[in-house]
Amino acid sequence: MSGGLLVVLLVLPGAAAWAGGSGDGALRMTVTVDGRSDSAERPPAVRVGAQVVKRYLLENLGEAQVYGVRVVDPGVPGGAVRCPRQRLAALGELECVARFRALPGVRLATARARGDVPSLDVLSSATARSGYVGVAGGLTLTERVSVGGGRAAVTYTVANRGNQVLHAVRVEDTALPLGPGAVDCGGRAGTVPLLPPGASVRCTATVLRPPGTHRSTGLATGSDRVPTLDAGGAPVPAPTLTARSSAAFTIPAPPGGAGVGGGSGGNGASGGSVRGGVAGVGGVGGGSGVAGVPGTSGGAGVAGAAGGAGTGAGAAGAGTAGAGTGAGGAPGAPAVPGAPAAVPGGVPQAVPPNAPPSVPRAAPTPVPPTPARTAGSVPAAPSQGVPETVPGIGDRQQQQQQQQQDQQRQQRQRAEAVPDDEGFLGRLRRRAREAHEFGVVAMLLLLLIPAAVAAALLGSRVK
């Protein structure tokens, strides 16, 4: 009886303390992740980038001490698990800790703990599986702007780069004045109800802006609606995910309107017309000055359409007034300086007969002579009776000078042309300016007529 009791007493303690020995079953390990001990069956959700804390509780179920305890966990970046540098006493406990940042995805791994028992020359070990789920809500936004017709068309591309479904993603622009519903996301007003991982959606908006440089600033918001745990095991609500984009664009100014047209050609036509009466005044230089006055009545030539016709009428009227007025339209008008003299009789100079046959004979170009001017009067139009020509061989410079002189003469004629609505007083002043040549003759008449009257009276008294 006593022997049997001794055997029982020796066996029962061995069930709890391995009969004073040690082995693989003498070391046990338990792992908690952010306070959760069942992470192998239900891994906790941890936001990517948040801190993860793993605690490894080691228990020595044997009666022998364990030295050099170490833990290796593939689920820890770099395997950085810190254990205290002390022996694990028999029937004692020891805790190792690992702290690191959460990575995206499911992170389950099996950790292994080991220790040495020098007294028995054995290696004691234990394993445990643990892990977490890294929640990554990756919302991104890009945009592109195209310009045309004073409008800017903005295309926003919102994408889910995370590993969770995004809910109620909203797209708007904080810089452009977009009204409610201006952003179209696949037929919905600025909202994407569900955006799976790896998917993207395009949203468009059109805005009218004035010319200049503008900026678009897109903003996308959404949530994965996944609560997580912090390092102490406390719940953390799902945050609002935000993504931004920006783009600058320029609205060009509209093209300018049509340019202002040139001046009316009517000025050139009016400058070319000359009153025939003015040409009659030029005849005062001949014969009796008083007799030349009626020559002004030849101004009926104003009614002529062309300036040359009006001048001819004035010359004809002056010729009927008297011998002196007939010189007003004489063909002896001075030639233009620098131009060759015309052959008498109106025949233009031609190419010399001994010119070589290879030299082409150009037709002479008629050049109107410069009309004679009297002080204070409008220059008379050139006479049509005697044309003056310029040789057409090697005289390009003379022709250009002649054209410049013609243009200057026409400008003077426009400036000095008599307006049709000058009025009675204006006509008197103009006639006074035109007739200042009569001042000397009038002075002589005022002196001679009283002298003649006085001589007649004296003669009658002497008789």
Short mmCIF file of C-alpha atoms in Angstrom, two decimals:
data_model
loop_
_atom_site.label_atom_id
_atom_site.label_comp_id
_atom_site.label_asym_id
_atom_site.label_seq_id
_atom_site.Cartn_x
_atom_site.Cartn_y
_atom_site.Cartn_z
CA MET A 1 0.00 0.00 0.00
CA SER A 2 2.68 2.50 0.93
CA GLY A 3 4.72 1.64 -2.18
CA GLY A 4 1.80 2.34 -4.46
CA LEU A 5 1.17 5.67 -2.87
CA LEU A 6 4.80 6.62 -3.42
CA VAL A 7 4.59 5.84 -7.12
CA VAL A 8 1.45 7.97 -7.48
CA LEU A 9 3.07 10.90 -5.72
CA LEU A 10 6.06 10.70 -8.04
CA VAL A 11 3.91 10.62 -11.21
CA LEU A 12 1.41 13.39 -10.40
CA PRO A 13 3.96 16.17 -9.91
CA GLY A 14 5.57 15.15 -13.17
CA ALA A 15 2.35 15.98 -15.04
CA ALA A 16 2.64 19.67 -14.10
CA ALA A 17 6.41 20.15 -13.88
CA TRP A 18 7.61 17.42 -16.22
CA ALA A 19 9.04 15.48 -13.31
CA GLY A 20 11.68 18.12 -12.66
CA GLY A 21 12.85 18.07 -16.33
CA SER A 22 12.37 20.22 -19.45
CA GLY A 23 11.54 19.82 -23.16
CA ASP A 24 9.59 21.17 -26.13
CA GLY A 25 6.38 21.08 -24.18
CA ALA A 26 7.82 22.99 -21.24
CA LEU A 27 7.77 26.38 -23.09
CA ARG A 28 4.48 27.99 -24.16
CA MET A 29 3.91 31.29 -26.08
CA THR A 30 0.83 33.50 -26.48
CA VAL A 31 0.73 36.51 -28.89
CA THR A 32 -1.57 39.54 -28.74
CA VAL A 33 -1.89 42.14 -31.54
CA ASP A 34 -3.09 45.55 -30.35
CA GLY A 35 -4.66 43.84 -27.35
CA ARG A 36 -6.34 41.08 -29.38
CA SER A 37 -5.35 37.54 -28.41
CA ASP A 38 -7.38 35.81 -31.13
CA SER A 39 -5.62 37.56 -34.04
CA ALA A 40 -4.98 34.24 -35.76
CA GLU A 41 -8.72 33.60 -36.21
CA ARG A 42 -9.89 37.22 -36.34
CA PRO A 43 -7.05 39.52 -37.34
CA PRO A 44 -7.77 43.08 -36.27
CA ALA A 45 -8.01 45.90 -38.84
CA VAL A 46 -5.23 48.45 -38.55
CA ARG A 47 -4.94 51.59 -40.66
CA VAL A 48 -1.90 51.47 -42.90
CA GLY A 49 0.85 53.56 -41.35
CA ALA A 50 -0.53 53.26 -37.84
CA GLN A 51 1.53 51.60 -35.11
CA VAL A 52 1.10 47.89 -34.43
CA VAL A 53 2.13 46.42 -31.04
CA LYS A 54 2.71 42.69 -30.70
CA ARG A 55 3.27 41.19 -27.24
CA TYR A 56 4.71 37.69 -26.84
CA LEU A 57 4.02 36.06 -23.42
CA LEU A 58 6.41 33.16 -22.72
CA GLU A 59 5.63 30.64 -19.94
CA ASN A 60 8.12 28.07 -18.60
CA LEU A 61 6.16 25.00 -17.49
CA GLY A 62 9.30 23.07 -16.52
CA GLU A 63 11.38 23.07 -13.38
CA ALA A 64 14.60 23.88 -15.22
CA GLN A 65 15.59 27.47 -16.02
CA VAL A 66 15.67 28.62 -19.66
CA TYR A 67 18.44 30.91 -20.84
CA GLY A 68 18.83 33.13 -23.96
CA VAL A 69 15.15 33.39 -24.83
CA ARG A 70 14.59 34.85 -28.35
CA VAL A 71 11.56 35.27 -30.67
CA VAL A 72 11.52 35.34 -34.47
CA ASP A 73 8.30 36.56 -36.21
CA PRO A 74 8.10 36.86 -40.04
CA GLY A 75 5.13 39.19 -39.57
CA VAL A 76 7.39 41.85 -38.06
CA PRO A 77 9.39 44.03 -40.52
CA GLY A 78 13.02 43.04 -40.09
CA GLY A 79 12.09 40.57 -37.32
CA ALA A 80 12.73 43.20 -34.66
CA VAL A 81 11.30 41.50 -31.51
CA ARG A 82 12.90 42.61 -28.29
CA CYS A 83 13.21 40.21 -25.35
CA PRO A 84 14.75 40.96 -21.93
CA ARG A 85 18.24 39.62 -21.35
CA GLN A 86 17.43 37.45 -18.39
CA ARG A 87 16.75 33.82 -17.73
CA LEU A 88 13.25 32.44 -17.71
CA ALA A 89 12.83 30.88 -14.32
CA ALA A 90 11.10 27.56 -13.77
CA LEU A 91 7.35 27.96 -13.75
CA GLY A 92 7.98 31.64 -14.59
CA GLU A 93 6.84 34.11 -17.34
CA LEU A 94 8.64 36.47 -19.72
CA GLU A 95 7.29 39.06 -22.20
CA CYS A 96 8.83 40.15 -25.52
CA VAL A 97 7.50 43.14 -27.52
CA ALA A 98 7.57 44.27 -31.17
CA ARG A 99 6.46 47.71 -32.41
CA PHE A 100 6.22 48.68 -36.10
CA ARG A 101 4.07 50.44 -38.73
CA ALA A 102 1.21 48.60 -40.36
CA LEU A 103 1.55 47.51 -43.95
CA PRO A 104 -1.37 47.06 -46.36
CA GLY A 105 -3.05 43.69 -46.76
CA VAL A 106 -3.46 40.60 -44.61
CA ARG A 107 -0.35 40.05 -42.50
CA LEU A 108 -0.55 36.61 -40.78
CA ALA A 109 2.62 34.82 -39.70
CA THR A 110 3.84 32.13 -37.31
CA ALA A 111 6.30 33.26 -34.62
CA ARG A 112 8.81 30.89 -32.97
CA ALA A 113 10.34 31.27 -29.48
CA ARG A 114 13.51 29.40 -28.39
CA GLY A 115 15.62 29.06 -25.26
CA ASP A 116 18.50 26.94 -23.94
CA VAL A 117 18.53 24.66 -20.88
CA PRO A 118 22.27 24.25 -20.19
CA SER A 119 21.84 21.89 -17.22
CA LEU A 120 20.13 19.32 -19.40
CA ASP A 121 21.75 20.34 -22.70
CA VAL A 122 18.38 20.69 -24.44
CA LEU A 123 16.67 23.39 -26.59
CA SER A 124 13.21 24.50 -25.49
CA SER A 125 10.89 26.10 -28.12
CA ALA A 126 7.30 27.20 -28.79
CA THR A 127 5.25 28.60 -31.74
CA ALA A 128 2.17 30.82 -32.16
CA ARG A 129 0.31 32.27 -35.15
CA SER A 130 -0.86 35.94 -35.21
CA GLY A 131 -1.37 38.89 -37.51
CA TYR A 132 -3.50 41.84 -38.64
CA VAL A 133 -5.15 43.34 -41.73
CA GLY A 134 -3.68 46.58 -43.01
CA VAL A 135 -6.47 48.86 -44.28
CA ALA A 136 -5.33 51.17 -47.09
CA GLY A 137 -7.75 53.77 -48.35
CA GLY A 138 -5.85 55.14 -51.34
CA LEU A 139 -7.88 57.87 -53.06
CA THR A 140 -6.17 59.76 -55.91
CA LEU A 141 -7.31 62.56 -58.26
CA THR A 142 -5.85 63.89 -61.51
CA GLU A 143 -7.23 66.40 -63.99
CA ARG A 144 -6.76 67.64 -67.54
CA VAL A 145 -8.03 70.92 -69.10
CA SER A 146 -8.82 71.60 -72.77
CA VAL A 147 -9.64 75.13 -74.01
CA GLY A 148 -11.74 76.19 -76.98
CA GLY A 149 -14.17 78.99 -77.87
CA GLY A 150 -13.67 80.86 -74.59
CA ARG A 151 -14.62 77.74 -72.60
CA ALA A 152 -12.57 75.35 -70.48
CA ALA A 153 -13.48 71.67 -70.34
CA VAL A 154 -12.01 70.01 -67.24
CA THR A 155 -11.75 66.22 -66.95
CA TYR A 156 -11.24 64.85 -63.41
CA THR A 157 -10.08 61.23 -62.99
CA VAL A 158 -10.70 59.81 -59.52
CA ALA A 159 -9.15 56.39 -58.71
CA ASN A 160 -9.05 53.95 -55.80
CA ARG A 161 -5.48 52.82 -55.17
CA GLY A 162 -6.32 51.18 -51.85
CA ASN A 163 -7.56 47.72 -50.86
CA GLN A 164 -11.02 48.64 -49.63
CA VAL A 165 -14.16 49.72 -51.44
CA LEU A 166 -14.70 53.50 -51.29
CA HIS A 167 -18.17 54.85 -50.71
CA ALA A 168 -19.83 58.13 -51.80
CA VAL A 169 -16.80 59.68 -53.51
CA ARG A 170 -17.55 63.34 -54.23
CA VAL A 171 -15.69 65.44 -56.84
CA GLU A 172 -15.73 69.28 -56.87
CA ASP A 173 -13.54 72.27 -57.76
CA THR A 174 -12.60 74.86 -55.18
CA ALA A 175 -11.15 77.38 -57.67
CA LEU A 176 -13.61 77.44 -60.59
CA PRO A 177 -17.13 78.87 -60.14
CA LEU A 178 -19.03 75.63 -60.80
CA GLY A 179 -22.67 75.54 -59.87
CA PRO A 180 -24.55 72.61 -58.29
CA GLY A 181 -24.53 69.62 -60.60
CA ALA A 182 -21.92 71.12 -62.92
CA VAL A 183 -19.60 68.11 -62.45
CA ASP A 184 -20.86 65.03 -64.28
CA CYS A 185 -19.60 61.65 -63.01
CA GLY A 186 -21.08 59.03 -65.30
CA GLY A 187 -24.55 60.53 -65.22
CA ARG A 188 -24.43 61.48 -61.53
CA ALA A 189 -23.97 65.00 -60.23
CA GLY A 190 -20.42 64.99 -58.87
CA THR A 191 -20.75 61.73 -56.88
CA VAL A 192 -19.46 58.19 -57.39
CA PRO A 193 -21.52 55.83 -55.14
CA LEU A 194 -19.05 52.89 -55.07
CA LEU A 195 -15.44 52.78 -56.21
CA PRO A 196 -13.86 49.31 -55.95
CA PRO A 197 -10.12 48.84 -55.38
CA GLY A 198 -8.14 49.51 -58.56
CA ALA A 199 -11.09 51.18 -60.35
CA SER A 200 -11.27 54.76 -61.70
CA VAL A 201 -14.06 57.08 -62.88
CA ARG A 202 -13.95 60.20 -65.05
CA CYS A 203 -15.91 63.31 -64.17
CA THR A 204 -16.27 66.30 -66.51
CA ALA A 205 -17.19 69.98 -66.13
CA THR A 206 -17.36 72.92 -68.55
CA VAL A 207 -16.93 76.53 -67.46
CA LEU A 208 -16.97 79.86 -69.33
CA ARG A 209 -14.11 82.15 -68.30
CA PRO A 210 -12.81 85.54 -69.57
CA PRO A 211 -9.51 85.76 -71.49
CA GLY A 212 -6.48 85.25 -69.29
CA THR A 213 -4.77 82.62 -67.15
CA HIS A 214 -6.88 80.66 -64.68
CA ARG A 215 -6.38 77.72 -62.30
CA SER A 216 -8.46 74.68 -61.58
CA THR A 217 -8.22 72.97 -58.17
CA GLY A 218 -10.00 69.64 -57.95
CA LEU A 219 -11.03 68.06 -54.65
CA ALA A 220 -12.20 64.45 -54.13
CA THR A 221 -13.50 63.10 -50.82
CA GLY A 222 -14.74 59.67 -49.78
CA SER A 223 -14.50 56.93 -47.13
CA ASP A 224 -13.90 53.19 -46.95
CA ARG A 225 -16.14 52.99 -43.82
CA VAL A 226 -13.78 50.51 -42.09
CA PRO A 227 -13.17 51.08 -38.34
CA THR A 228 -9.72 50.10 -37.07
CA LEU A 229 -7.81 49.68 -33.81
CA ASP A 230 -5.04 51.78 -32.37
CA ALA A 231 -1.91 50.47 -30.65
CA GLY A 232 -3.76 50.14 -27.33
CA GLY A 233 -6.69 48.27 -28.82
CA ALA A 234 -9.15 51.19 -28.83
CA PRO A 235 -11.48 51.48 -31.86
CA VAL A 236 -10.78 54.22 -34.42
CA PRO A 237 -13.56 55.38 -36.77
CA ALA A 238 -12.95 55.44 -40.51
CA PRO A 239 -11.44 58.78 -41.61
CA THR A 240 -12.51 60.89 -44.56
CA LEU A 241 -10.13 60.29 -47.43
CA THR A 242 -9.07 63.36 -49.44
CA ALA A 243 -7.29 63.82 -52.75
CA ARG A 244 -6.43 67.06 -54.56
CA SER A 245 -5.33 68.09 -58.03
CA SER A 246 -4.44 71.34 -59.77
CA ALA A 247 -3.99 72.60 -63.34
CA ALA A 248 -3.45 76.02 -64.93
CA PHE A 249 -4.92 77.01 -68.30
CA THR A 250 -5.13 80.12 -70.48
CA ILE A 251 -8.17 81.44 -72.35
CA PRO A 252 -6.90 83.32 -75.46
CA ALA A 253 -8.30 86.74 -76.35
CA PRO A 254 -10.79 86.76 -79.25
CA PRO A 255 -9.43 87.94 -82.61
CA GLY A 256 -9.75 91.72 -83.30
CA GLY A 257 -12.47 93.23 -85.51
CA ALA A 258 -12.04 94.31 -89.10
CA GLY A 259 -9.60 97.17 -89.66
CA VAL A 260 -10.75 100.67 -90.48
CA GLY A 261 -10.91 101.21 -94.20
CA GLY A 262 -8.99 103.80 -96.10
CA GLY A 263 -10.23 107.28 -96.90
CA SER A 264 -12.95 107.92 -99.41
CA GLY A 265 -11.92 108.24 -103.01
CA GLY A 266 -14.19 111.24 -103.36
CA ASN A 267 -11.43 113.54 -102.20
CA GLY A 268 -9.32 112.64 -105.19
CA ALA A 269 -12.21 113.23 -107.56
CA SER A 270 -13.07 116.59 -106.06
CA GLY A 271 -9.42 117.62 -106.10
CA GLY A 272 -9.27 116.90 -109.79
CA SER A 273 -12.13 119.26 -110.64
CA VAL A 274 -11.20 122.90 -111.13
CA ARG A 275 -13.63 125.77 -111.58
CA GLY A 276 -13.50 127.28 -115.06
CA GLY A 277 -13.89 130.81 -113.70
CA VAL A 278 -10.57 130.59 -111.92
CA ALA A 279 -8.81 129.83 -115.19
CA GLY A 280 -10.34 133.04 -116.63
CA VAL A 281 -8.78 135.17 -113.90
CA GLY A 282 -5.35 134.11 -115.08
CA GLY A 283 -5.84 136.21 -118.22
CA VAL A 284 -5.52 139.47 -116.32
CA GLY A 285 -1.81 139.49 -117.13
CA GLY A 286 -2.44 140.49 -120.79
CA GLY A 287 -3.82 143.69 -122.34
CA SER A 288 -6.12 145.89 -120.33
CA GLY A 289 -6.66 144.65 -116.79
CA VAL A 290 -10.21 145.96 -116.63
CA ALA A 291 -11.19 144.19 -119.78
CA GLY A 292 -9.97 140.89 -118.37
CA VAL A 293 -12.51 140.90 -115.53
CA PRO A 294 -15.38 139.54 -117.61
CA GLY A 295 -13.23 136.48 -118.14
CA THR A 296 -14.36 135.23 -114.74
CA SER A 297 -17.80 134.60 -116.14
CA GLY A 298 -16.35 131.61 -117.88
CA GLY A 299 -16.67 129.74 -114.56
CA ALA A 300 -19.62 127.86 -115.99
CA GLY A 301 -17.14 125.07 -116.63
CA VAL A 302 -17.61 123.93 -113.04
CA ALA A 303 -20.56 121.88 -114.16
CA GLY A 304 -18.21 119.67 -116.15
CA ALA A 305 -17.66 116.19 -114.78
CA ALA A 306 -13.89 116.05 -115.30
CA GLY A 307 -11.40 118.69 -114.14
CA GLY A 308 -9.94 119.01 -117.63
CA ALA A 309 -13.31 119.84 -119.18
CA GLY A 310 -13.98 122.59 -116.65
CA THR A 311 -10.60 124.12 -117.33
CA GLY A 312 -11.19 124.18 -121.03
CA ALA A 313 -14.49 125.97 -120.61
CA GLY A 314 -12.82 128.59 -118.44
CA ALA A 315 -10.13 129.13 -121.07
CA ALA A 316 -12.69 129.52 -123.77
CA GLY A 317 -14.65 132.08 -121.77
CA ALA A 318 -11.52 134.02 -121.11
CA GLY A 319 -10.65 134.12 -124.77
CA THR A 320 -13.94 135.79 -125.73
CA ALA A 321 -13.50 138.46 -123.08
CA GLY A 322 -10.61 140.22 -124.81
CA ALA A 323 -7.16 139.90 -126.18
CA GLY A 324 -5.58 140.06 -122.74
CA THR A 325 -7.66 137.29 -121.21
CA GLY A 326 -6.96 134.94 -124.03
CA ALA A 327 -3.47 134.40 -122.75
CA GLY A 328 -4.85 132.59 -119.65
CA GLY A 329 -5.03 129.23 -121.40
CA ALA A 330 -2.03 129.75 -123.75
CA PRO A 331 0.06 126.68 -124.41
CA GLY A 332 3.15 128.54 -123.20
CA ALA A 333 2.81 127.23 -119.65
CA PRO A 334 6.16 126.47 -118.04
CA ALA A 335 7.30 122.89 -118.29
CA VAL A 336 7.87 120.70 -115.28
CA PRO A 337 11.42 121.03 -113.92
CA GLY A 338 13.59 118.09 -114.86
CA ALA A 339 11.33 116.95 -117.74
CA PRO A 340 12.60 117.15 -121.34
CA ALA A 341 11.17 119.87 -123.48
CA ALA A 342 8.46 118.86 -125.89
CA VAL A 343 8.87 119.29 -129.61
CA PRO A 344 7.04 122.40 -130.90
CA GLY A 345 3.72 121.59 -132.37
CA GLY A 346 2.84 119.01 -129.76
CA VAL A 347 5.00 116.21 -131.24
CA PRO A 348 6.77 114.28 -128.41
CA GLN A 349 10.43 113.44 -128.68
CA ALA A 350 11.10 109.99 -130.00
CA VAL A 351 14.02 107.59 -129.92
CA PRO A 352 16.92 108.68 -132.18
CA PRO A 353 16.76 107.07 -135.60
CA ASN A 354 20.32 105.71 -135.32
CA ALA A 355 19.52 103.65 -132.21
CA PRO A 356 20.51 99.98 -132.49
CA PRO A 357 17.72 97.57 -133.46
CA SER A 358 18.20 95.53 -130.25
CA VAL A 359 17.08 98.47 -128.10
CA PRO A 360 13.28 98.47 -127.79
CA ARG A 361 11.56 101.76 -128.45
CA ALA A 362 9.13 102.45 -125.65
CA ALA A 363 6.10 104.55 -126.30
CA PRO A 364 6.42 108.06 -124.85
CA THR A 365 4.46 108.69 -121.71
CA PRO A 366 2.48 111.95 -121.76
CA VAL A 367 3.09 114.10 -118.71
CA PRO A 368 0.75 116.98 -117.92
CA PRO A 369 2.59 120.32 -117.55
CA THR A 370 2.58 122.28 -114.39
CA PRO A 371 -0.04 125.04 -114.65
CA ALA A 372 0.92 128.65 -114.10
CA ARG A 373 -0.24 130.10 -110.82
CA THR A 374 -1.14 133.58 -109.89
CA ALA A 375 -0.80 134.76 -106.35
CA GLY A 376 -3.81 133.79 -104.24
CA SER A 377 -5.53 131.77 -106.95
CA VAL A 378 -6.09 128.07 -107.55
CA PRO A 379 -3.66 126.64 -110.11
CA ALA A 380 -5.25 126.13 -113.48
CA ALA A 381 -5.50 122.64 -114.88
CA PRO A 382 -2.94 121.73 -117.53
CA SER A 383 -3.76 122.51 -121.10
CA GLN A 384 -4.81 119.57 -123.23
CA GLY A 385 -3.45 121.01 -126.45
CA VAL A 386 0.30 120.37 -126.05
CA PRO A 387 1.30 117.07 -124.44
CA GLU A 388 4.73 116.79 -122.90
CA THR A 389 6.46 113.45 -122.93
CA VAL A 390 9.33 111.84 -121.09
CA PRO A 391 11.60 109.45 -122.99
CA GLY A 392 10.99 105.86 -121.94
CA ILE A 393 14.67 104.62 -122.24
CA GLY A 394 16.79 104.75 -119.07
CA ASP A 395 14.82 107.55 -117.47
CA ARG A 396 13.16 105.67 -114.63
CA GLN A 397 14.34 108.24 -112.09
CA GLN A 398 12.91 111.14 -114.07
CA GLN A 399 9.58 109.34 -114.39
CA GLN A 400 9.45 108.78 -110.62
CA GLN A 401 10.26 112.46 -109.98
CA GLN A 402 7.57 113.46 -112.45
CA GLN A 403 5.02 111.20 -110.70
CA GLN A 404 5.94 112.68 -107.31
CA GLN A 405 5.49 116.19 -108.68
CA ASP A 406 2.10 115.22 -110.14
CA GLN A 407 1.01 113.85 -106.78
CA GLN A 408 2.13 117.01 -104.97
CA ARG A 409 0.30 119.15 -107.51
CA GLN A 410 -2.88 117.14 -107.06
CA GLN A 411 -2.61 117.51 -103.28
CA ARG A 412 -2.27 121.29 -103.64
CA GLN A 413 -5.29 121.33 -105.93
CA ARG A 414 -7.33 119.40 -103.34
CA ALA A 415 -6.23 121.77 -100.58
CA GLU A 416 -7.02 124.88 -102.63
CA ALA A 417 -10.20 123.65 -104.27
CA VAL A 418 -13.10 125.98 -103.80
CA PRO A 419 -15.91 124.44 -101.72
CA ASP A 420 -19.41 124.54 -103.15
CA ASP A 421 -20.98 125.82 -99.93
CA GLU A 422 -18.60 128.66 -99.13
CA GLY A 423 -21.37 131.28 -98.79
CA PHE A 424 -21.61 134.86 -99.86
CA LEU A 425 -19.01 136.28 -97.43
CA GLY A 426 -16.54 133.55 -98.24
CA ARG A 427 -16.95 134.19 -101.92
CA LEU A 428 -16.28 137.91 -101.38
CA ARG A 429 -13.12 137.16 -99.40
CA ARG A 430 -11.94 134.72 -102.04
CA ARG A 431 -12.64 137.23 -104.81
CA ALA A 432 -10.74 139.82 -102.85
CA ARG A 433 -7.73 137.51 -102.60
CA GLU A 434 -7.94 136.62 -106.27
CA ALA A 435 -8.23 140.23 -107.35
CA HIS A 436 -5.34 141.65 -105.33
CA GLU A 437 -3.50 142.00 -108.65
CA PHE A 438 -5.95 144.77 -109.51
CA GLY A 439 -4.63 146.88 -106.60
CA VAL A 440 -1.98 148.65 -108.68
CA VAL A 441 -4.36 149.31 -111.56
CA ALA A 442 -7.06 150.60 -109.23
CA MET A 443 -4.56 152.92 -107.55
CA LEU A 444 -3.53 154.31 -110.89
CA LEU A 445 -7.15 154.83 -111.88
CA LEU A 446 -7.87 156.65 -108.62
CA LEU A 447 -4.95 158.98 -109.28
CA LEU A 448 -5.42 159.50 -113.01
CA ILE A 449 -9.20 160.03 -113.10
CA PRO A 450 -9.24 163.03 -110.67
CA ALA A 451 -6.22 164.51 -112.49
CA ALA A 452 -8.02 164.20 -115.81
CA VAL A 453 -11.16 165.80 -114.39
CA ALA A 454 -9.14 168.64 -112.88
CA ALA A 455 -7.33 169.21 -116.17
CA ALA A 456 -10.65 169.34 -118.01
CA LEU A 457 -12.05 171.89 -115.58
CA LEU A 458 -8.97 174.10 -115.85
CA GLY A 459 -9.08 173.90 -119.60
CA SER A 460 -12.71 174.95 -119.68
CA ARG A 461 -12.01 177.96 -117.43
CA VAL A 462 -9.05 179.09 -119.48
CA LYS A 463 -11.18 179.10 -122.60
#
